[in-house]
Coordinates of C-alpha atoms and ligand atoms in Angstrom, one line a residue:
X1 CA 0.0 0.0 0.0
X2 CA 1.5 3.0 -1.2
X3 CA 0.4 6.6 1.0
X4 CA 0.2 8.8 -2.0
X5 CA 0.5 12.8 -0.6
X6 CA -2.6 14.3 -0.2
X7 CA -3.7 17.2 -3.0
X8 CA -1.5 20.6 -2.7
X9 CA -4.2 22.1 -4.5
X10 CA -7.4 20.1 -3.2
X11 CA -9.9 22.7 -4.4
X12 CA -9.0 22.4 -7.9
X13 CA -11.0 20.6 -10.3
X14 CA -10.3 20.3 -14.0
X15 CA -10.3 23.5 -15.5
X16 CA -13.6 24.7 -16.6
X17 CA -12.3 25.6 -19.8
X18 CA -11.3 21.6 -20.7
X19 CA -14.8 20.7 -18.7
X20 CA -17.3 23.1 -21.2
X21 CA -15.0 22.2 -24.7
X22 CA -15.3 18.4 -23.7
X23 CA -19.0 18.6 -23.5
X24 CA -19.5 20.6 -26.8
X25 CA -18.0 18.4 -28.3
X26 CA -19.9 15.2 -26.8
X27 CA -23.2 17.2 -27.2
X28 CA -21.8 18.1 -30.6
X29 CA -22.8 21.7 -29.5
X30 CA -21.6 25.0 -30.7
X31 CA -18.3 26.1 -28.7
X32 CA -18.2 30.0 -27.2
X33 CA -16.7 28.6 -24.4
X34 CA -13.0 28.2 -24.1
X35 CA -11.3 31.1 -25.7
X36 CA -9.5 30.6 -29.1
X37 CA -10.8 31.4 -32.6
X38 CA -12.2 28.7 -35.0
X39 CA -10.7 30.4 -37.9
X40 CA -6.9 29.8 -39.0
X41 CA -4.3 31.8 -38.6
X42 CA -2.6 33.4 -41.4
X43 CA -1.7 31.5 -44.2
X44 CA 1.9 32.6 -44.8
X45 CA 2.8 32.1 -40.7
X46 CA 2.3 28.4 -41.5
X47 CA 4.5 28.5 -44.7
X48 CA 7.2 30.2 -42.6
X49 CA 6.9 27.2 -39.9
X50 CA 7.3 24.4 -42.6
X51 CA 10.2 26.2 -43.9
X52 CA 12.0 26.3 -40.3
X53 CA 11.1 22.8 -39.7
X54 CA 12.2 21.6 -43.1
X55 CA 15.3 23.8 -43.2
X56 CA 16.3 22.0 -39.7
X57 CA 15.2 24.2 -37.1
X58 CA 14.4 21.7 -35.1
X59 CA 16.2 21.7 -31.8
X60 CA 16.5 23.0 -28.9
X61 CA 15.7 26.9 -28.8
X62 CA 18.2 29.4 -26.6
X63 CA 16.9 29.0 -23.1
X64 CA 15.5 32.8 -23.2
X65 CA 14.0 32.2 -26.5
X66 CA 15.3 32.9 -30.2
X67 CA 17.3 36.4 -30.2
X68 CA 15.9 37.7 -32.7
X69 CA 12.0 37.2 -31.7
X70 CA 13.5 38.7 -28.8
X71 CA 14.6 41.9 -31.0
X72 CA 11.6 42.1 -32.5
X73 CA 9.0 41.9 -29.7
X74 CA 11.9 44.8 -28.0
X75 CA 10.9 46.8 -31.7
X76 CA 7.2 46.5 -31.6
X77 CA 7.2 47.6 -27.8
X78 CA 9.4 50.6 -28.6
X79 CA 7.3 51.1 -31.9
X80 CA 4.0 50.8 -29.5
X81 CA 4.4 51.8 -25.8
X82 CA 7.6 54.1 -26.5
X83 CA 10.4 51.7 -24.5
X84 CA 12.6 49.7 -25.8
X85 CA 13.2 46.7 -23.6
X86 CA 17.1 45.3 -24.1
X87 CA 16.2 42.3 -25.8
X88 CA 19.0 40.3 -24.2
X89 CA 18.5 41.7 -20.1
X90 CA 14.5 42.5 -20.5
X91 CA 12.9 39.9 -23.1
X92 CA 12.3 36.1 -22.1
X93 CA 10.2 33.9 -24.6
X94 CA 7.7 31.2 -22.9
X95 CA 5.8 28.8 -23.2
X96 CA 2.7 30.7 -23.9
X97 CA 1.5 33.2 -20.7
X98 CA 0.5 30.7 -19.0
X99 CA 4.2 29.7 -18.6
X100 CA 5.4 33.5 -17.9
X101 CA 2.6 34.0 -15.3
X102 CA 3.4 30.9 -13.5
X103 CA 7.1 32.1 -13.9
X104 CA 6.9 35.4 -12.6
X105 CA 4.9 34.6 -9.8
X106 CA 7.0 32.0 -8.5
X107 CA 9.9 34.0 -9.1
X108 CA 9.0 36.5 -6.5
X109 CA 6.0 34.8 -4.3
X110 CA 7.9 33.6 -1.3
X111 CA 6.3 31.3 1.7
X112 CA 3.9 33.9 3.4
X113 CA 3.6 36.4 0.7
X114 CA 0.3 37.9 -0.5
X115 CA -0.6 38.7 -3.8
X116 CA -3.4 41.4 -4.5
X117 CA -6.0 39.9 -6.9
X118 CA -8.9 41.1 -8.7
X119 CA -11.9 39.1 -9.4
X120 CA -13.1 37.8 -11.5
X121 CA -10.0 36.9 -12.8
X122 CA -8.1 34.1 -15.1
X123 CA -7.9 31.0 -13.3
X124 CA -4.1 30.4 -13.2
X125 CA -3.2 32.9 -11.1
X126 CA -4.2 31.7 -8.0
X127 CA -3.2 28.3 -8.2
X128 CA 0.3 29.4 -9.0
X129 CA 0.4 32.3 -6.0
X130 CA -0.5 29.3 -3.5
X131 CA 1.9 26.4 -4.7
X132 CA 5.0 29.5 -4.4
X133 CA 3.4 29.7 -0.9
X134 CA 2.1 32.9 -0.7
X135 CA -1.8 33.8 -0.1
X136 CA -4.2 35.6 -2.9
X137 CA -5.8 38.6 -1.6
X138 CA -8.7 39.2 -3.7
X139 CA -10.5 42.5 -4.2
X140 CA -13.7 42.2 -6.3
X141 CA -14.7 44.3 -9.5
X142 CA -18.1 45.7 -9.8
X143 CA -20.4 45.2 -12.4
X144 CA -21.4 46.7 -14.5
X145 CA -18.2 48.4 -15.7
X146 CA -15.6 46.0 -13.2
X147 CA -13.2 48.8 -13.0
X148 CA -10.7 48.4 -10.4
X149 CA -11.8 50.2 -6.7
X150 CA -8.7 51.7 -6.2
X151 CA -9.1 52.4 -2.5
X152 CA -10.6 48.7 -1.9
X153 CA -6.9 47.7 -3.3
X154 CA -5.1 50.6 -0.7
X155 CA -6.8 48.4 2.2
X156 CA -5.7 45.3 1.5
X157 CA -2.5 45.8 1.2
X158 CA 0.0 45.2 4.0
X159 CA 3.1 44.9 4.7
X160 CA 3.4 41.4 3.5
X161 CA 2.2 42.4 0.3
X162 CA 4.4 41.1 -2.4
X163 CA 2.6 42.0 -5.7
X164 CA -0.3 43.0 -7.5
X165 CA -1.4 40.8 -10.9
X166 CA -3.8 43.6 -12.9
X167 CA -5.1 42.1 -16.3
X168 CA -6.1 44.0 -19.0
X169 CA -8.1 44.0 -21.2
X170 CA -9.5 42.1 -18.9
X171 CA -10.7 37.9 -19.5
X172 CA -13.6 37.6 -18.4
X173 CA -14.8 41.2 -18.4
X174 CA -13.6 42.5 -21.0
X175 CA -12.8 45.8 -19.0
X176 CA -10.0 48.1 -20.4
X177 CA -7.8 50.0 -17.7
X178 CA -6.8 53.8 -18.3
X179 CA -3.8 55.8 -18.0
X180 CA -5.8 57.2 -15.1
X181 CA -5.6 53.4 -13.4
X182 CA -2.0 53.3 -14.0
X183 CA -0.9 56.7 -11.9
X184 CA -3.3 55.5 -9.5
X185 CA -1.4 51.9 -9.2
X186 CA 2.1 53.6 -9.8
X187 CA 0.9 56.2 -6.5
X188 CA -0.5 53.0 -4.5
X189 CA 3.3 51.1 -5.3
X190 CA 5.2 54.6 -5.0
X191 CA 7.7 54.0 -2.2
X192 CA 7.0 49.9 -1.6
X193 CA 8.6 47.2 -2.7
X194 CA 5.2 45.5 -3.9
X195 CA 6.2 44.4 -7.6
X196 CA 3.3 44.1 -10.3
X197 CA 2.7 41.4 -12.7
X198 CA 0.5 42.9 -15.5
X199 CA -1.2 40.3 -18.0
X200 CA -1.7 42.3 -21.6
X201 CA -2.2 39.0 -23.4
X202 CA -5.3 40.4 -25.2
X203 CA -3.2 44.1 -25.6
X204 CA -4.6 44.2 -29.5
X205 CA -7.6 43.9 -28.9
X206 CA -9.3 47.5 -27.8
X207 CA -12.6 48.7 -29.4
X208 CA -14.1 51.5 -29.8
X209 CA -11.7 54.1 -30.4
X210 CA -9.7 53.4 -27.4
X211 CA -6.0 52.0 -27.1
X212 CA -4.6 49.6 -24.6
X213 CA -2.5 51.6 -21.8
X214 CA 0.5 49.4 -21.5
X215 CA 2.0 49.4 -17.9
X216 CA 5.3 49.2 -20.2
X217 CA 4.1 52.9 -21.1
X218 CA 4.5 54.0 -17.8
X219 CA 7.9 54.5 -16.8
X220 CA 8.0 54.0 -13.0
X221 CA 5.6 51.1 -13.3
X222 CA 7.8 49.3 -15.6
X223 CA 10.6 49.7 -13.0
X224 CA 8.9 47.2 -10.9
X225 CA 6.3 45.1 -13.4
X226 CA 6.5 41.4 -15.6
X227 CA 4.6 42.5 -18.5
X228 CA 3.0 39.1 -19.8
X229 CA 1.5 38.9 -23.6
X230 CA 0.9 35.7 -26.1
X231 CA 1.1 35.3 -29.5
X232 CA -1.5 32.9 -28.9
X233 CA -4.5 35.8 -28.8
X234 CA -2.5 38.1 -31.9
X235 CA -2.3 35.3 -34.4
X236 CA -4.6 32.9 -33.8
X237 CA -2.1 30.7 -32.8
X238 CA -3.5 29.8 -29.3
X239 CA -2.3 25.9 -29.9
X240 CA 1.5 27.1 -30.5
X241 CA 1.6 28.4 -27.0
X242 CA 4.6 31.0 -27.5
X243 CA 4.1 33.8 -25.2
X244 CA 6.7 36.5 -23.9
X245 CA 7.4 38.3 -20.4
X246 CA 9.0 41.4 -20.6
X247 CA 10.4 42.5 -16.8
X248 CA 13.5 44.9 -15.5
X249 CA 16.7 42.9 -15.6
X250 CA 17.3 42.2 -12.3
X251 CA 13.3 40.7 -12.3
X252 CA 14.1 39.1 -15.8
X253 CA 16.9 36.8 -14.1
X254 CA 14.9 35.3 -11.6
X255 CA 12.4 34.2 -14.2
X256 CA 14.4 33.1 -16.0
X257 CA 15.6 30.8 -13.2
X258 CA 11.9 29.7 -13.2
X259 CA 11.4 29.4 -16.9
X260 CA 14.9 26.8 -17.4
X261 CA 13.5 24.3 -15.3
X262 CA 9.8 24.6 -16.2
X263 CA 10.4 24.1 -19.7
X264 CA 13.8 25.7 -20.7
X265 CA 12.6 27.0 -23.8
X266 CA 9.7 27.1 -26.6
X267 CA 9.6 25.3 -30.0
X268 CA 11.8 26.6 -32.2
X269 CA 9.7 26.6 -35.9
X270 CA 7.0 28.5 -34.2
X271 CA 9.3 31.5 -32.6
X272 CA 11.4 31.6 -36.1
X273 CA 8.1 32.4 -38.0
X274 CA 6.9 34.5 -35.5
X275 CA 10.0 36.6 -35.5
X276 CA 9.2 37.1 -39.6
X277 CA 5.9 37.7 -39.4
X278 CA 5.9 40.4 -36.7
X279 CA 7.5 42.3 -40.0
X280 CA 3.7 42.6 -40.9
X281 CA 2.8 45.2 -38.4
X282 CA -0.9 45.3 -40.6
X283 CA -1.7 41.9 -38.7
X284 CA -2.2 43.5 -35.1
X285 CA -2.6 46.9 -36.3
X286 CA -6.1 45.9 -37.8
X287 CA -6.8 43.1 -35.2
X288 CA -8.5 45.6 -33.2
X289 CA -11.4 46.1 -36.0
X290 CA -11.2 42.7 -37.0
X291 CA -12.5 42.1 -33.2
X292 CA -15.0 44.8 -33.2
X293 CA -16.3 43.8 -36.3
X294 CA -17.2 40.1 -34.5
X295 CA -18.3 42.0 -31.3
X296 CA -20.8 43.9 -33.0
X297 CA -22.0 40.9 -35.0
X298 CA -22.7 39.0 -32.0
X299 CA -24.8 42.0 -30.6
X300 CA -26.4 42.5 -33.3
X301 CA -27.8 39.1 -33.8
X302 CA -28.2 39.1 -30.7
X303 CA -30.1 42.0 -29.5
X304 CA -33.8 40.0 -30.1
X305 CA -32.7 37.7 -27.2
X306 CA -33.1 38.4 -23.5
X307 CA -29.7 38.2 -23.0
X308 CA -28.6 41.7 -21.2
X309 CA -25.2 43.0 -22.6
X310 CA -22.9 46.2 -22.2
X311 CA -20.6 45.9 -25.5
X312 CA -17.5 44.8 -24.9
X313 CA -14.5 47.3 -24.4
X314 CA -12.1 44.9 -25.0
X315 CA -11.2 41.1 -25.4
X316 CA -12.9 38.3 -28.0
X317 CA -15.1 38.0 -24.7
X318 CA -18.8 39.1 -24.2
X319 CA -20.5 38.9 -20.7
X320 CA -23.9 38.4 -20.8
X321 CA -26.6 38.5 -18.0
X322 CA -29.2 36.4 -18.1
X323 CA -31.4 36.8 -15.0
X324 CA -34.5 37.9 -17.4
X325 CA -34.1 34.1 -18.8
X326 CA -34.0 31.8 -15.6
X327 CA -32.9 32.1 -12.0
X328 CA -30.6 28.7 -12.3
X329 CA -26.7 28.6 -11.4
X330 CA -24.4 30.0 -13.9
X331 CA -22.6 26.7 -14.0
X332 CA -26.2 24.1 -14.4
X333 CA -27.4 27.0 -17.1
X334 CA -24.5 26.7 -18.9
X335 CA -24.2 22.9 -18.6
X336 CA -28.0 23.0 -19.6
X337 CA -27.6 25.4 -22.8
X338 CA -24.7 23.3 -24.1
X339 CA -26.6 19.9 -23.7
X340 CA -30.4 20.8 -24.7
X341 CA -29.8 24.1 -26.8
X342 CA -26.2 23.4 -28.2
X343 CA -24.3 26.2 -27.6
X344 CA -21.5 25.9 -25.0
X345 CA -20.1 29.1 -23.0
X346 CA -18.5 29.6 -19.6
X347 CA -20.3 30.6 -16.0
X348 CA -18.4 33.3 -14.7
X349 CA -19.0 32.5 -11.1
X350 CA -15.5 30.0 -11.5
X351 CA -13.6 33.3 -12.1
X352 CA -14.2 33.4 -8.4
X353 CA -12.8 32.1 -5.3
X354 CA -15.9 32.3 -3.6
X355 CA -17.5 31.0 -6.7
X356 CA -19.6 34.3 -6.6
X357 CA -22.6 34.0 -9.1
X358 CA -24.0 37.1 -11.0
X359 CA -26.1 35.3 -13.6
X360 CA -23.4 35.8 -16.3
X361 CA -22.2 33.7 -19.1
X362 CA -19.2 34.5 -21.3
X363 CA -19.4 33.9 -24.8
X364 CA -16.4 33.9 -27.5
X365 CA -16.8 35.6 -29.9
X366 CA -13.7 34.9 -32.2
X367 CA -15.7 32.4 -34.7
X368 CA -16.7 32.5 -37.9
X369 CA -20.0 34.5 -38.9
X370 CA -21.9 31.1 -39.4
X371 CA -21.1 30.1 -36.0
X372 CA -22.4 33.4 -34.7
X373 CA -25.3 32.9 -36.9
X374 CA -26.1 30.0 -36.4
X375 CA -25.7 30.2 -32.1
X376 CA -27.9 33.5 -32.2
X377 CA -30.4 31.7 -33.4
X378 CA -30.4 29.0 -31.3
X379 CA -29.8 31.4 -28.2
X380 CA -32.2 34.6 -29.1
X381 CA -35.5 31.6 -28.9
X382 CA -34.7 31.4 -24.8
Ligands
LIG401 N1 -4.0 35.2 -19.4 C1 -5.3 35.4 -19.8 C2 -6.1 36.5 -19.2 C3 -5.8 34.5 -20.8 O1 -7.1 34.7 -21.2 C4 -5.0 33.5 -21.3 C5 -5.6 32.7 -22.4 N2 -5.8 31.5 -22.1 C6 -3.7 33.3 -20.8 C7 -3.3 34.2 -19.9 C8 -2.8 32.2 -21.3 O2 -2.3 32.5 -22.5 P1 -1.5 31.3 -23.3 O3 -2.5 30.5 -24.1 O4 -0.6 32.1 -24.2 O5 -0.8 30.5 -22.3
LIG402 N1 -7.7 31.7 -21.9 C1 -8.7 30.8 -22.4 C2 -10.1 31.3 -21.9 O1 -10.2 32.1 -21.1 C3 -8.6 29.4 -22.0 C4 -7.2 28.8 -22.0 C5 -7.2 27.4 -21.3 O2 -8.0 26.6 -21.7 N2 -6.4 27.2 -20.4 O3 -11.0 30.7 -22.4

């Protein structure tokens, strides 16, 4: 008999994300539930891959990823958010975000730290803050706009506070944060030693006008921030998993001491023919319309339902309330809509610790106008 260790993480289940894609697909359903597009990525991305894997690129990738994506993510920040991060001291390649979060926050969470969260936020964050041994602190965002409460932040920090993870635009909200949330942060950290990890892994996707405020853009935040992003969400690539931290060098070291034993580096092919294609800056410089475009779509066929939305500001996410429709569970009405009406999304209530339940769904919106089509009509009958 064998005494296997009990859970470090006894809580966690299977993420919903694998949980509501598994049953689309056994209810043969319509999937606006996990996030990723179900529309390929550009043609001449995967050319540039088969070349690198048929010229030989094959092996092992430097352990802070190829130099020269490294030089040309350092370009399109300078070219974007006006700093130029020294692509050898600044610029680590992972294994998607999910790799640089975990990375970041178990380079600098030690045993009794606590880490200022905001729900409802991505589910890795948590999980990661705890295994490092430090304790998440989570401040909630109201509807209907979930902008940060800056003040509700001020009193829970403490002087075991070791960082603050922001995310924006924001999964599941969609919120966008402002150069005006920014000083506020910058004035919160002024004078502490509390770092800030900043996930920007949907930073091209904006609507309305508006641009994403980088916390790279803001130079005494940078000083003491991981900024996390994923090629994953820019070229619908979300399978390749290359993502990329960007942090001050002394920061960049430690997770880099993280990063060589978690995976030690990230396929090759993929960040070769990423470094080419980030040449065509038209790609994420229309992204941003390309999304609205889908957004509005999706409202628009939508609007005969009795669904309750507030577009969007930023994302391929769109909450939706649904408390004119039935007072059920986030979690049974989404399980219910994917197996009797065949459209699969995700109950917000799991972006919260407490498992706090609104009545909102999320729906993904990064699918092709037939699949809009085609779950609008299903969904606007309720
Ligand atoms: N952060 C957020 C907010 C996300 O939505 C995602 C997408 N799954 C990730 C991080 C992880 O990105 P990746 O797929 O590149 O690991
Ligand atoms: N980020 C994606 C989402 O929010 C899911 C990624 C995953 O499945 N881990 O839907």
């Amino acid at each position: 008999m064998i005494n296997y260790p009990s859970s470090k993480l006894p809580d966690i289940n299977t993420s919903i994300f694998t949980v509501m894609s598994a049953l689309a697909t056994e209810h043969h359903a319509l999937n606006l539930s996990q996030g990723f597009p179900d529309f390929n990525c550009p043609e001449p991305l995967v050319e540039l891959v088969n070349k690198y894997m048929r010229d030989g690129f094959n092996q092992y990738a430097p352990m802070p990823g190829v130099l020269r994506l490294r030089e040309k993510i350092s370009e399109k920040t300078e070219k974007l958010y006006g700093y130029q991060p020294n692509p050898d001291t600044e610029v680590t390649v992972t294994t998607g975000a999910t790799e640089g979060l975990f990375a970041a926050i178990t380079a600098i969470v030690k045993q009794g730290d606590e880490v200022v969260v905001l729900e409802p936020c991505y589910d890795s964050y948590a999980p990661a803050i705890r295994l490092a041994g430090g304790m998440p602190i989570y401040v909630p965002l109201a509807e209907p706009t979930f902008r940060v409460d800056w003040d509700l932040v001020k009193r829970r920090i403490s002087s075991r506070t070791r960082a603050i993870i922001i995310n924006t635009p924001h999964n599941p909200t969609g919120a966008v944060m402002t150069k005006q949330d920014m000083d506020i942060l910058a004035n919160i950290t002024n004078g502490t030693d509390i770092l800030v990890i900043s996930d920007e892994v949907y930073e091209h996707m904006v609507f309305d006008g508006k641009e994403h405020y980088s916390v790279l853009q803001h130079p005494s935040l940078r000083r003491r921030s991981f900024v996390v992003s994923s090629f994953g969400k820019t070229y619908h690539t979300t399978g390749w998993k290359v993502g990329y931290v960007v942090a001050p060098p002394s920061l960049t070291t430690e997770l880099r001491k993280m990063h060589q034993f978690l995976t030690f580096c990230t396929a090759t092919p993929f960040q070769l023919a990423i470094a080419d294609f980030l040449e065509e800056e038209a790609h994420y410089r229309t992204l941003p319309d390309f999304y609205q475009a889908k957004r509005d779509t999706f409202l628009k066929l939508m609007a005969p339902s009795r669904f309750k939305f507030i577009p969007t500001a930023g994302t391929y996410f769109q909450l939706a309330k649904y408390d004119a429709i039935t007072t059920e569970r986030d979690v049974d009405f989404a399980k219910r809509l994917t197996q009797e009406i065949g459209v699969a999304t995700i109950p917000v209530s799991v972006f919260y610790h407490d498992k706090t339940d609104n009545h909102f769904l999320r729906f993904c919106f990064a699918k092709g106008d037939e699949t809009l089509e085609a779950a609008a009509e299903r969904l606007v009958r309720l």
